[in-house]
Coordinates of C-alpha atoms in Angstrom, one line a residue:
M1201 CA 87.5 95.0 101.2
V1202 CA 89.7 96.4 98.8
A1203 CA 87.5 96.5 95.0
L1204 CA 90.5 96.7 91.7
K1205 CA 88.6 100.0 91.1
D1206 CA 88.2 102.1 94.1
K1207 CA 89.4 105.4 94.2
I1208 CA 92.5 106.3 95.8
V1209 CA 91.9 109.5 98.0
H1210 CA 94.5 108.9 101.3
W1211 CA 98.5 107.8 101.8
T1212 CA 99.0 104.1 102.7
T1213 CA 99.6 103.3 105.8
G1214 CA 102.0 104.7 108.3
S1215 CA 103.0 101.1 109.5
K1216 CA 105.7 100.3 107.2
D1217 CA 107.0 96.9 106.7
G1218 CA 110.3 98.2 105.0
I1219 CA 111.7 100.8 103.5
G1220 CA 115.3 100.8 100.9
T1221 CA 117.6 102.1 98.4
A1222 CA 120.8 101.1 97.0
L1223 CA 123.6 102.1 98.2
S1224 CA 125.0 104.2 95.2
R1225 CA 125.1 107.8 94.0
R1226 CA 124.0 106.5 90.6
S1227 CA 120.5 105.2 92.0
H1228 CA 118.4 107.9 93.5
V1229 CA 115.0 105.4 94.4
Y1230 CA 113.8 104.9 97.7
F1231 CA 110.5 102.7 98.2
T1232 CA 108.5 101.3 101.4
I1233 CA 106.6 98.3 102.0
G1234 CA 102.9 98.3 104.0
K1235 CA 101.0 95.7 104.5
G1236 CA 102.7 93.7 102.3
R1237 CA 102.6 95.6 99.3
L1238 CA 104.9 98.5 97.8
S1239 CA 103.7 101.6 99.0
E1240 CA 105.1 105.5 98.6
T1241 CA 107.7 105.3 96.4
Y1242 CA 110.5 108.4 96.4
F1243 CA 112.2 110.0 93.5
P1244 CA 115.0 111.7 93.5
S1245 CA 115.6 112.6 97.2
P1246 CA 113.6 111.2 99.8
D1247 CA 110.7 113.7 100.1
S1248 CA 109.7 113.8 97.0
I1249 CA 106.6 110.7 96.2
V1250 CA 106.1 109.9 93.0
I1251 CA 104.0 106.4 92.9
H1252 CA 101.5 106.0 96.1
S1253 CA 101.3 102.0 95.6
I1254 CA 101.1 99.0 93.6
T1255 CA 98.7 96.2 94.7
L1256 CA 98.7 93.3 93.0
F1257 CA 94.9 91.6 92.4
L1258 CA 94.3 87.9 91.9
E1259 CA 92.3 87.1 89.1
G1260 CA 91.8 91.0 88.9
K1261 CA 89.4 90.7 92.1
V1262 CA 91.1 89.1 95.1
S1263 CA 93.7 92.4 96.6
E1264 CA 97.0 91.1 98.3
I1265 CA 96.3 93.7 100.8
G1266 CA 93.6 91.2 102.5
L1267 CA 96.2 88.1 102.4
K1268 CA 97.6 87.0 105.8
Y1269 CA 101.5 87.6 104.8
S1270 CA 105.1 87.4 106.3
V1271 CA 108.2 89.2 105.8
E1272 CA 111.7 87.5 105.2
I1273 CA 114.8 89.2 105.1
P1274 CA 117.2 87.1 103.4
D1275 CA 120.8 89.1 104.5
L1276 CA 120.3 91.7 107.9
S1277 CA 123.0 94.0 106.0
A1278 CA 120.4 95.1 103.2
P1279 CA 117.2 96.1 102.7
F1280 CA 116.4 93.0 100.4
Y1281 CA 112.9 91.9 101.2
K1282 CA 110.8 89.0 100.2
I1283 CA 106.9 89.8 100.7
C1284 CA 105.2 86.3 101.2
S1285 CA 102.0 84.9 101.8
K1286 CA 100.4 81.5 100.4
D1287 CA 99.0 83.1 97.1
V1288 CA 101.5 85.6 95.7
K1289 CA 105.6 86.2 96.4
K1290 CA 107.4 89.0 95.7
E1291 CA 111.1 90.7 96.4
I1292 CA 111.5 94.4 96.0
I1293 CA 115.2 95.7 95.1
T1294 CA 116.5 99.0 93.2
N1295 CA 119.1 99.0 90.6
P1296 CA 122.7 100.4 92.0
N1297 CA 123.4 101.5 88.4
A1298 CA 120.2 103.5 87.5
D1299 CA 117.0 105.2 88.9
T1300 CA 115.0 101.9 88.6
L1301 CA 112.4 100.1 90.6
L1302 CA 112.1 96.0 90.3
I1303 CA 109.6 93.7 91.6
R1304 CA 109.4 90.2 90.7
Y1305 CA 106.1 88.2 91.6
K1306 CA 105.2 85.3 91.7
S1307 CA 101.1 84.3 91.9
L1308 CA 99.1 81.2 91.9
A1309 CA 96.8 83.3 90.0
I1310 CA 97.4 83.0 86.0
K1311 CA 95.1 86.2 85.4
N1312 CA 96.7 89.3 87.9
V1313 CA 95.8 92.6 87.8
L1314 CA 98.4 95.4 88.7
K1315 CA 97.0 98.4 90.1
I1316 CA 99.6 101.2 89.9
A1317 CA 98.4 104.6 92.0
F1318 CA 100.0 108.2 91.6
P1319 CA 99.3 111.1 93.7
L1320 CA 99.8 113.4 90.4
L1321 CA 99.4 111.2 87.2
K1322 CA 99.0 113.5 83.7
E1323 CA 99.0 110.9 81.3
F1324 CA 100.7 107.5 79.6
K1325 CA 101.1 105.9 75.9
K1326 CA 101.7 102.2 75.7
L1327 CA 104.9 101.4 73.4
D1328 CA 104.8 98.3 73.1
E1329 CA 103.1 95.0 74.7
N1330 CA 105.3 94.9 77.8
T1331 CA 106.3 98.9 78.1
I1332 CA 104.3 101.8 78.7
L1333 CA 105.4 105.2 79.5
V1334 CA 103.7 107.6 82.5
K1335 CA 103.6 111.0 83.0
T1336 CA 103.3 112.8 86.5
K1337 CA 103.4 116.1 87.2
T1338 CA 106.9 115.7 88.2
T1339 CA 108.4 112.6 86.7
F1340 CA 108.9 110.1 83.8
L1341 CA 108.2 106.5 83.8
F1342 CA 108.9 103.4 81.9
I1343 CA 107.0 100.9 83.3
H1344 CA 107.9 97.1 81.6
I1345 CA 106.4 94.0 82.4
D1346 CA 108.4 91.3 80.7
V1347 CA 105.3 89.5 79.9
P1348 CA 102.7 90.5 77.5
S1349 CA 100.4 92.7 78.8
T1350 CA 97.4 95.7 78.4
V1351 CA 97.0 99.0 80.4
Q1352 CA 93.9 101.1 81.5
R1353 CA 93.4 103.9 83.3
Y1354 CA 90.9 104.8 86.2
E1355 CA 91.5 108.7 87.0
N1356 CA 95.0 108.6 89.4
F1357 CA 96.2 104.9 88.8
I1358 CA 96.4 102.5 85.8
L1359 CA 95.5 98.8 85.6
L1360 CA 98.1 95.8 84.2
Y1361 CA 96.3 92.7 83.3
V1362 CA 99.1 90.4 83.3
G1363 CA 98.4 86.6 82.0
S1364 CA 101.3 84.8 83.8
H1365 CA 102.6 83.2 87.0
R1366 CA 105.6 84.7 87.1
F1367 CA 106.9 88.1 86.1
I1368 CA 108.7 91.5 86.7
V1369 CA 107.8 94.6 86.7
T1370 CA 110.5 96.9 85.4
I1371 CA 110.2 100.7 86.9
S1372 CA 112.5 103.3 85.3
F1373 CA 112.6 106.8 86.5
G1374 CA 113.9 110.6 85.1
K1375 CA 112.7 114.3 85.3
N1376 CA 112.6 113.8 81.7
R1377 CA 111.6 111.2 79.0
G1378 CA 115.5 110.4 78.0
D1379 CA 116.1 110.1 81.5
A1380 CA 114.1 107.6 82.3
E1381 CA 114.7 106.1 79.3
K1382 CA 118.6 105.4 79.2
A1383 CA 117.8 104.3 83.2
F1384 CA 115.8 101.9 81.6
L1385 CA 118.3 100.3 79.0
E1386 CA 120.9 100.8 81.9
T1387 CA 119.0 98.3 83.7
K1388 CA 117.8 95.7 80.7
K1389 CA 121.6 94.7 80.6
R1390 CA 121.3 92.4 83.6
N1391 CA 119.1 89.8 84.8
F1392 CA 117.6 90.7 88.1
E1393 CA 119.4 88.2 89.9
G1394 CA 122.4 90.3 88.6
I1395 CA 121.2 93.4 89.5
K1396 CA 119.9 91.7 92.8
N1397 CA 123.5 90.5 94.2
C1398 CA 125.3 93.9 93.0
F1399 CA 122.4 95.6 95.8
L1400 CA 123.3 93.0 98.0
N1401 CA 127.1 93.4 97.8
G1402 CA 126.9 97.4 97.9
W1403 CA 125.1 97.4 101.6
Q1404 CA 127.3 94.0 102.8
E1405 CA 130.5 96.3 101.9
Y1406 CA 129.3 98.9 103.9
I1407 CA 128.4 97.2 106.9
E1408 CA 131.4 95.2 106.9
K1409 CA 133.3 98.5 107.7
L1410 CA 131.0 99.7 111.0
R1411 CA 131.3 99.1 114.5
L1412 CA 128.6 96.3 114.9
K1413 CA 130.3 93.6 116.3
G1414 CA 128.0 91.9 119.0
K1415 CA 125.4 94.2 118.9
S1416 CA 121.4 93.1 118.1
V1417 CA 119.4 92.1 115.2
L1418 CA 117.7 95.7 115.8
Y1419 CA 120.5 97.5 116.4
K1420 CA 121.9 96.4 112.8
R1421 CA 118.8 96.9 111.2
S1422 CA 118.3 100.2 112.5
I1423 CA 121.3 101.2 111.0
V1424 CA 120.2 99.7 107.7
A1425 CA 117.0 101.7 108.0
I1426 CA 119.0 105.2 108.7
K1427 CA 121.5 105.1 106.0
S1428 CA 118.5 103.7 103.9
M1429 CA 116.9 107.7 104.3
E1430 CA 120.0 109.5 103.7
D1431 CA 119.6 111.5 100.5
K1432 CA 122.7 110.9 97.3
N1433 CA 123.1 114.0 96.4
Y1434 CA 123.2 115.8 99.3
K1435 CA 125.0 113.4 101.8
G1436 CA 124.4 113.8 105.5
A1437 CA 120.8 114.6 105.0
T1438 CA 118.6 112.6 106.1
V1439 CA 114.4 112.9 106.2
A1440 CA 112.7 112.2 109.4
S1441 CA 110.9 109.4 108.1
L1442 CA 109.5 107.8 104.9
A1443 CA 106.0 107.6 105.9
I1444 CA 103.7 109.9 106.8
P1445 CA 101.6 109.5 110.0
W1446 CA 98.6 107.6 110.4
G1447 CA 98.9 107.3 106.5
S1448 CA 95.5 106.0 105.7
R1449 CA 93.4 108.3 107.0
A1450 CA 95.8 111.0 105.5
A1451 CA 94.3 112.8 102.6
L1452 CA 96.8 112.9 98.9
S1453 CA 96.5 116.6 99.8
E1454 CA 98.6 116.1 102.9
K1455 CA 102.4 116.7 101.0
N1456 CA 104.8 116.3 104.3
G1457 CA 104.2 114.0 106.5
Y1458 CA 107.6 112.9 108.1
H1459 CA 109.7 112.8 104.8
L1460 CA 110.9 116.2 105.6
V1461 CA 114.5 116.9 107.6
W1462 CA 114.6 118.1 111.3
V1463 CA 117.9 119.1 112.7
R1464 CA 116.2 117.6 116.2
D1465 CA 116.4 113.9 114.3
L1466 CA 118.9 115.0 112.1
F1467 CA 121.1 115.0 115.4
F1468 CA 120.3 111.6 116.9
V1469 CA 121.0 110.1 113.4
A1470 CA 124.3 111.7 113.3
F1471 CA 125.7 111.2 116.3
A1472 CA 124.8 107.3 116.3
M1473 CA 125.9 106.8 113.2
Y1474 CA 129.4 108.6 114.6
L1475 CA 129.0 106.4 117.3
I1476 CA 129.3 103.0 114.5
G1477 CA 132.5 104.3 113.2
D1478 CA 130.8 105.9 110.2
E1479 CA 132.6 109.6 110.9
K1480 CA 131.9 110.3 107.4
F1481 CA 128.3 110.3 107.5
A1482 CA 128.6 112.3 110.5
N1483 CA 130.2 115.1 109.4
N1484 CA 128.3 115.6 106.2
S1485 CA 125.3 115.6 108.7
M1486 CA 127.4 118.5 110.2
G1487 CA 128.3 120.4 107.5
Y1488 CA 124.2 120.4 106.0
M1489 CA 123.0 121.6 109.0
L1490 CA 125.5 124.8 108.5
S1491 CA 124.7 125.1 105.0
K1492 CA 121.2 123.8 104.2
L1493 CA 119.6 124.5 107.6
M1494 CA 121.0 127.5 109.5
R1495 CA 119.2 131.1 108.9
P1496 CA 121.5 134.0 108.3
N1497 CA 120.7 134.9 112.0
G1498 CA 122.6 131.4 113.8
S1499 CA 118.6 130.3 114.6
F1500 CA 117.9 127.4 112.6
K1501 CA 114.7 125.8 110.5
Q1502 CA 112.0 124.2 112.0
N1503 CA 111.7 121.7 109.2
A1504 CA 112.9 121.7 105.6
T1505 CA 113.3 119.6 102.2
I1506 CA 116.1 118.0 101.6
K1507 CA 117.2 120.7 99.4
G1508 CA 116.8 123.3 102.2
E1509 CA 113.5 125.1 101.6
E1510 CA 112.1 126.2 104.6
R1511 CA 108.6 124.3 105.2
W1512 CA 107.4 125.5 108.8
N1513 CA 108.8 128.4 110.1
A1514 CA 108.4 128.3 114.3
T1515 CA 111.8 128.4 116.2
Q1516 CA 112.3 125.5 118.2
M1517 CA 115.4 126.6 120.7
D1518 CA 116.7 122.9 121.1
Q1519 CA 117.3 122.6 117.2
V1520 CA 119.8 125.9 117.5
A1521 CA 121.6 123.9 120.5
F1522 CA 121.9 121.1 118.7
P1523 CA 124.3 121.7 115.8
I1524 CA 126.3 123.2 118.9
I1525 CA 126.4 120.0 120.6
L1526 CA 127.2 117.4 117.2
A1527 CA 130.1 119.9 116.8
D1528 CA 131.5 118.9 120.3
K1529 CA 130.8 115.0 120.6
I1530 CA 132.4 114.8 117.0
G1531 CA 135.4 116.8 117.4
R1532 CA 134.8 119.6 115.0
Y1533 CA 136.3 122.6 117.2
D1534 CA 137.2 124.4 113.7
L1535 CA 133.0 125.0 113.2
V1536 CA 133.8 127.8 116.4
N1537 CA 133.6 130.8 113.6
E1538 CA 130.4 129.3 112.0
L1539 CA 128.7 128.5 115.1
E1540 CA 129.5 131.9 117.1
K1541 CA 125.9 133.1 115.7
S1542 CA 124.0 129.9 117.0
A1543 CA 125.0 130.7 120.9
D1544 CA 124.9 134.1 120.4
Y1545 CA 120.9 133.6 119.6
I1546 CA 120.5 131.7 122.3
L1547 CA 121.8 134.3 124.7
S1548 CA 120.2 136.8 122.6
N1549 CA 116.5 135.1 122.8
G1550 CA 116.9 131.4 125.6
P1551 CA 115.8 130.8 127.3
W1552 CA 112.6 130.8 126.0
S1553 CA 111.1 129.0 122.9
E1554 CA 108.6 129.6 120.5
Q1555 CA 108.2 125.9 120.2
E1556 CA 109.1 122.8 122.6
R1557 CA 110.4 119.0 121.5
W1558 CA 106.9 118.0 120.4
E1559 CA 106.2 121.4 118.2
E1560 CA 102.8 122.7 119.9
I1561 CA 103.6 125.4 122.7
A1562 CA 105.8 128.1 123.4
G1563 CA 107.2 128.9 127.2
F1564 CA 109.9 128.0 129.1
S1565 CA 110.5 123.7 129.3
P1566 CA 112.9 121.6 131.0
Y1567 CA 113.7 120.0 128.0
S1568 CA 114.8 123.1 126.1
M1569 CA 116.3 124.9 128.7
S1570 CA 119.0 122.2 129.7
L1571 CA 120.1 121.6 125.8
Q1572 CA 120.4 125.5 125.4
A1573 CA 122.8 125.5 129.0
R1574 CA 124.3 122.3 127.4
A1575 CA 125.2 124.5 124.2
L1576 CA 126.7 127.6 125.7
N1577 CA 128.7 124.7 127.9
V1578 CA 130.1 123.1 125.3
Y1579 CA 130.6 126.0 123.3
A1580 CA 132.7 127.5 125.4
D1581 CA 134.8 124.8 125.9
M1582 CA 135.3 124.7 122.3
R1583 CA 136.0 128.5 122.1
E1584 CA 138.9 127.7 125.0
R1585 CA 140.1 125.2 122.7
V1586 CA 141.3 126.6 119.8
G1587 CA 142.5 130.0 122.0
L1588 CA 139.4 132.1 122.4
L1589 CA 137.2 133.3 125.3
G1590 CA 134.5 131.7 126.3
N1591 CA 133.3 133.3 129.9
K1592 CA 130.2 135.3 128.0
Y1593 CA 128.7 131.8 126.5
R1594 CA 129.8 129.8 130.3
K1595 CA 128.0 133.1 132.2
G1596 CA 125.0 132.6 129.9
A1597 CA 124.4 129.1 130.7
E1598 CA 125.2 129.5 134.5
E1599 CA 122.2 131.9 134.5
F1600 CA 119.9 129.4 132.1
I1601 CA 120.8 126.3 135.2
R1602 CA 119.7 129.0 138.0
L1603 CA 116.6 129.5 136.2
I1604 CA 115.6 125.7 135.8
P1605 CA 114.0 125.2 138.5
E1606 CA 112.3 129.2 139.1
Y1607 CA 110.6 128.0 135.5
C1608 CA 109.9 125.0 135.5
Y1609 CA 109.2 123.0 139.0
T1610 CA 106.2 123.9 140.7
H1611 CA 106.4 123.4 144.5
K1612 CA 102.3 123.6 144.9
G1613 CA 101.3 121.0 142.5
I1614 CA 97.9 118.9 142.4
Y1615 CA 99.6 115.6 142.0
T1616 CA 101.4 113.6 144.6
P1617 CA 104.2 114.7 145.7
S1618 CA 103.1 118.3 145.0
H1619 CA 106.4 119.3 143.7
Y1620 CA 108.2 118.4 140.1
F1621 CA 109.4 119.4 137.0
V1622 CA 106.5 120.9 134.7
R1623 CA 106.2 120.0 130.8
I1624 CA 106.3 123.6 129.9
S1625 CA 105.7 127.2 131.9
R1626 CA 105.2 131.2 131.4
G1627 CA 107.8 132.2 133.8
N1628 CA 106.0 130.7 137.3
P1629 CA 104.4 127.5 137.2
D1630 CA 103.2 128.2 140.9
T1631 CA 101.0 131.0 140.0
D1632 CA 100.5 130.7 135.9
K1633 CA 96.9 130.4 135.2
K1634 CA 95.2 128.2 132.2
E1635 CA 96.2 130.5 129.6
M1636 CA 98.5 127.9 127.6
S1637 CA 96.3 126.4 125.0
L1638 CA 97.1 123.2 123.5
K1639 CA 94.9 122.0 120.8
G1640 CA 91.5 124.6 122.0
K1641 CA 92.0 123.7 125.7
Y1642 CA 94.0 125.7 128.3
F1643 CA 95.9 124.2 131.3
S1644 CA 98.1 125.5 133.7
P1645 CA 101.8 124.4 133.6
K1646 CA 101.1 122.5 137.1
E1647 CA 98.1 120.3 135.3
M1648 CA 100.8 119.2 132.7
V1649 CA 103.6 116.6 132.9
S1650 CA 106.1 114.7 130.4
N1651 CA 109.4 112.8 130.3
D1652 CA 111.3 115.2 129.0
F1653 CA 112.8 116.6 132.0
L1654 CA 115.0 113.1 131.6
Y1655 CA 117.3 115.7 129.3
L1656 CA 117.7 117.4 132.7
V1657 CA 120.0 114.1 133.9
F1658 CA 121.1 113.7 130.1
T1659 CA 123.0 116.9 129.6
G1660 CA 125.1 116.7 132.8
L1661 CA 122.6 119.5 134.9
Y1662 CA 120.9 117.4 137.1
S1663 CA 122.5 114.1 139.4
V1664 CA 119.7 110.9 138.8
R1665 CA 119.6 110.9 142.5
H1666 CA 118.7 114.5 142.2
P1667 CA 115.1 114.8 144.8
F1668 CA 113.8 117.1 141.9
I1669 CA 114.0 114.3 139.8
K1670 CA 113.2 111.7 141.8
D1671 CA 110.1 113.3 142.7
T1672 CA 109.3 114.3 139.1
L1673 CA 109.4 110.4 138.1
R1674 CA 106.9 109.7 140.8
V1675 CA 104.4 111.8 139.1
V1676 CA 105.7 110.8 135.5
D1677 CA 105.0 107.2 136.2
D1678 CA 101.8 107.6 138.4
L1679 CA 100.2 109.5 135.6
L1680 CA 102.1 108.2 131.7
R1681 CA 103.8 104.8 132.4
V1682 CA 102.1 101.9 131.1
D1683 CA 103.3 98.2 131.8
T1684 CA 102.4 96.7 128.1
P1685 CA 102.2 92.8 128.0
K1686 CA 105.9 93.7 125.8
G1687 CA 107.4 96.1 128.5
P1688 CA 106.9 99.8 129.8
S1689 CA 106.1 102.5 127.8
F1690 CA 104.8 106.2 128.2
Y1691 CA 102.5 109.2 127.1
R1692 CA 104.3 112.3 125.8
Y1693 CA 102.2 114.0 128.5
N1694 CA 98.8 113.8 130.2
G1695 CA 96.3 115.3 127.7
D1696 CA 97.9 114.4 124.5
I1697 CA 95.2 113.5 122.3
Y1698 CA 97.9 113.0 119.0
G1699 CA 96.8 110.0 117.4
F1700 CA 93.6 110.6 114.4
D1701 CA 91.1 108.7 116.2
K1702 CA 87.9 110.6 115.8
E1703 CA 85.8 108.6 117.9
N1704 CA 88.9 108.3 120.9
P1705 CA 91.4 111.1 120.0
K1706 CA 94.2 110.2 122.4
G1707 CA 97.8 109.9 122.1
R1708 CA 99.6 106.7 122.4
L1709 CA 102.7 105.2 123.9
W1710 CA 105.7 106.0 122.2
T1711 CA 109.0 103.9 122.1
L1712 CA 111.4 106.4 122.1
L1713 CA 110.2 107.5 125.8
T1714 CA 111.1 103.5 126.8
A1715 CA 114.7 103.9 125.0
E1716 CA 115.1 107.4 127.0
R1717 CA 113.8 105.8 130.3
G1718 CA 116.5 102.8 129.7
I1719 CA 119.2 105.7 129.6
F1720 CA 118.1 107.3 132.3
E1721 CA 118.5 103.8 134.5
F1722 CA 121.4 102.8 133.1
L1723 CA 123.0 105.9 134.2
K1724 CA 121.5 105.6 137.6
G1725 CA 122.9 102.1 138.0
S1726 CA 119.8 100.4 137.6
D1727 CA 118.4 97.2 135.1
A1728 CA 118.0 99.2 132.1
K1729 CA 117.5 95.8 130.4
R1730 CA 114.1 95.9 130.8
Y1731 CA 113.6 98.9 128.6
L1732 CA 116.1 97.3 126.0
D1733 CA 114.2 94.1 125.5
A1734 CA 110.7 96.3 125.5
M1735 CA 112.4 98.1 122.3
E1736 CA 113.2 94.6 121.2
R1737 CA 109.2 93.1 121.5
F1738 CA 107.8 96.8 120.1
A1739 CA 109.6 96.3 116.7
T1740 CA 108.3 94.4 114.1
S1741 CA 109.2 91.1 112.5
S1742 CA 110.8 93.2 110.1
Y1743 CA 113.1 95.0 113.1
L1744 CA 111.4 98.7 112.5
L1745 CA 110.3 99.7 115.2
P1746 CA 106.6 101.9 115.6
E1747 CA 106.6 105.4 116.6
Q1748 CA 104.0 104.9 118.7
V1749 CA 102.2 101.2 120.1
F1750 CA 98.9 100.9 121.7
E1751 CA 98.2 100.1 125.4
D1752 CA 98.9 95.9 124.7
G1753 CA 102.2 96.8 123.0
T1754 CA 101.5 96.2 119.2
P1755 CA 102.3 98.9 116.8
T1756 CA 99.6 102.0 115.8
E1757 CA 99.5 102.9 112.1
S1758 CA 101.4 106.2 113.6
A1759 CA 105.3 106.0 111.5

C-alpha cells in the first residue's frame, strides 16, 4: 500500500500508459503517464527529468496508484489522454505556446492531496493561496491550482492540500524564475479548453500531412510516440525512450535510463519517418548524427545526451555503419565526403566490434559484420553516383562477407542441427574456448545463439532460403522462441539474465524480435500476419509497445 508520506527512493514504472508533448518549438515540456498517474516529466529536453511524479491521494489516504483505471485516447492523432477510474478522472496536456503542463482533475473526494515528487528539490515558496514557486537543481517552477490550497514539504516532495472535487493544476517551467513566470502568465491568457484545442490542432495538422491512409491504429500511434520524443531545439534528435527500464526498482541515482540518443535507434526512427512522408525529420536526423554524434575519427558515440555529450564510450561498429546506410536510403549522396571517415574507419577497424547489438560483448557477430559490409557496399555506390572511385570500399565489403561464415558459423555445434550461426565469436566458433564473458559467466561461441543473424538476410547478403539461414532458424526456434497466448516472440539469446528480477534473473521476450521475424517471413513469401497480429496484441490499451513481455504475453515493467 502506498502511503502519503512514503519516501521517494526509486523512479516510476518503465511501463508507460502514455507519453506526450505539444508540437511547437515554443513548448519544451515532455510528460509520461504510468500506473494511471503523471510520471517522469522532462524539461527543457527529453533527456532532462524535472518532476518525478504527481500522485493524488483521496481524503489524503487512498492513492490513485491502487485504483483500477482505464486510458482513453479521444483523438488518435494526438498524445492527449484521459485517465479514468470510478473515483478520479484527469486530462493531461502541455501548452503549445509556453513551457507549461496542465492537469485537469475530477475527484469524488472533497479533500484531496497532491504529492508532487522531484528528483532534486531544493526549496519552495508560497506566493499566494493558489501559487507556489519551486526551485530544483536545474529548474524553476510556478505551480498553480485554480482553487485555494495549503502546502507542506517532506524531503524531496511537496504536499498540496486541495478542498475541492474539481481543480486544474498548472505547472510552468523555466531555467530561471523570470522564464517560469513568463510561461505561467502566458498560460493564464487562455482556459484549459482553449489550450487543449490548440494542442490537438497542432497534432492534427501534422498527422494529416503524412502517408497514413489504411494504416492500423497501432501504426499511427507509433508515429505519434516517435514524434513525441523529438527534441524541439535539435530537430531530428530523439531519445530511445522516455522511460527508465524497470524504473520502480531503479534508484534515483540512475540518471540516464533510456532517455539518451543512440545512433542505432535513431536510424530506425528516421527511416520510419521518411517512409511515411516526413522527409524533413529524416534529413534532420541525418544532420544531427553527423554534427552531434560523430567522433573526429569517423566513428560514432555509443550514446549521448540531446546536446551530444557522450555518456557511454564504447564503439559499436553497427552504429558506424547505420549513418552511411541511412544516407543511401534517403538519397543524401551529397554527404559522400562527410561520410568518408566513417567508411574508412570500418575498413581499418572492422569487422571486429568492441560491442555488438546488445552492448555486452566484443568480437565478430553476424549482425555487426552484415551491417558493416552493407555500409561499405552502399558507400561505394554513393561514390560512384557522384563520379568518385568506390572500388576500395567494395573490395572491403567482399572481404567482410567472405569472413562471415569463417568467423560466425560453427560446424561443430552443441545443438541440433550442429551447424549454425553463433551470436558472436573471437574468430573461430569451432575452436574458441570458454573465454567470452557475460555478466560473470564464461561461455564458448557455439553455446550461444541469437536472432541477430537475420540481418544477413535484411542486408541482402544471404538468401532467405540459404541452408545456413535455415539451419540456424531451427536452432533459434528450439532455444529462443515462445508461442505466447498473444503470439510468438523470442528471447534475445540463450542465457540472457537482463530483467532486474533478483529471485529469478532471467531475460524476457522482446517484441522487437517478433517484428523482425515477421519481416523475415514476409521476405520469404510466408504468412507474416501472425507476427503482425502478435505485435498488435502485445501493445497496451493505449497503443504503446512494451520492450519486453512475459511468457504469457503480458507487458513487463522494462520500458
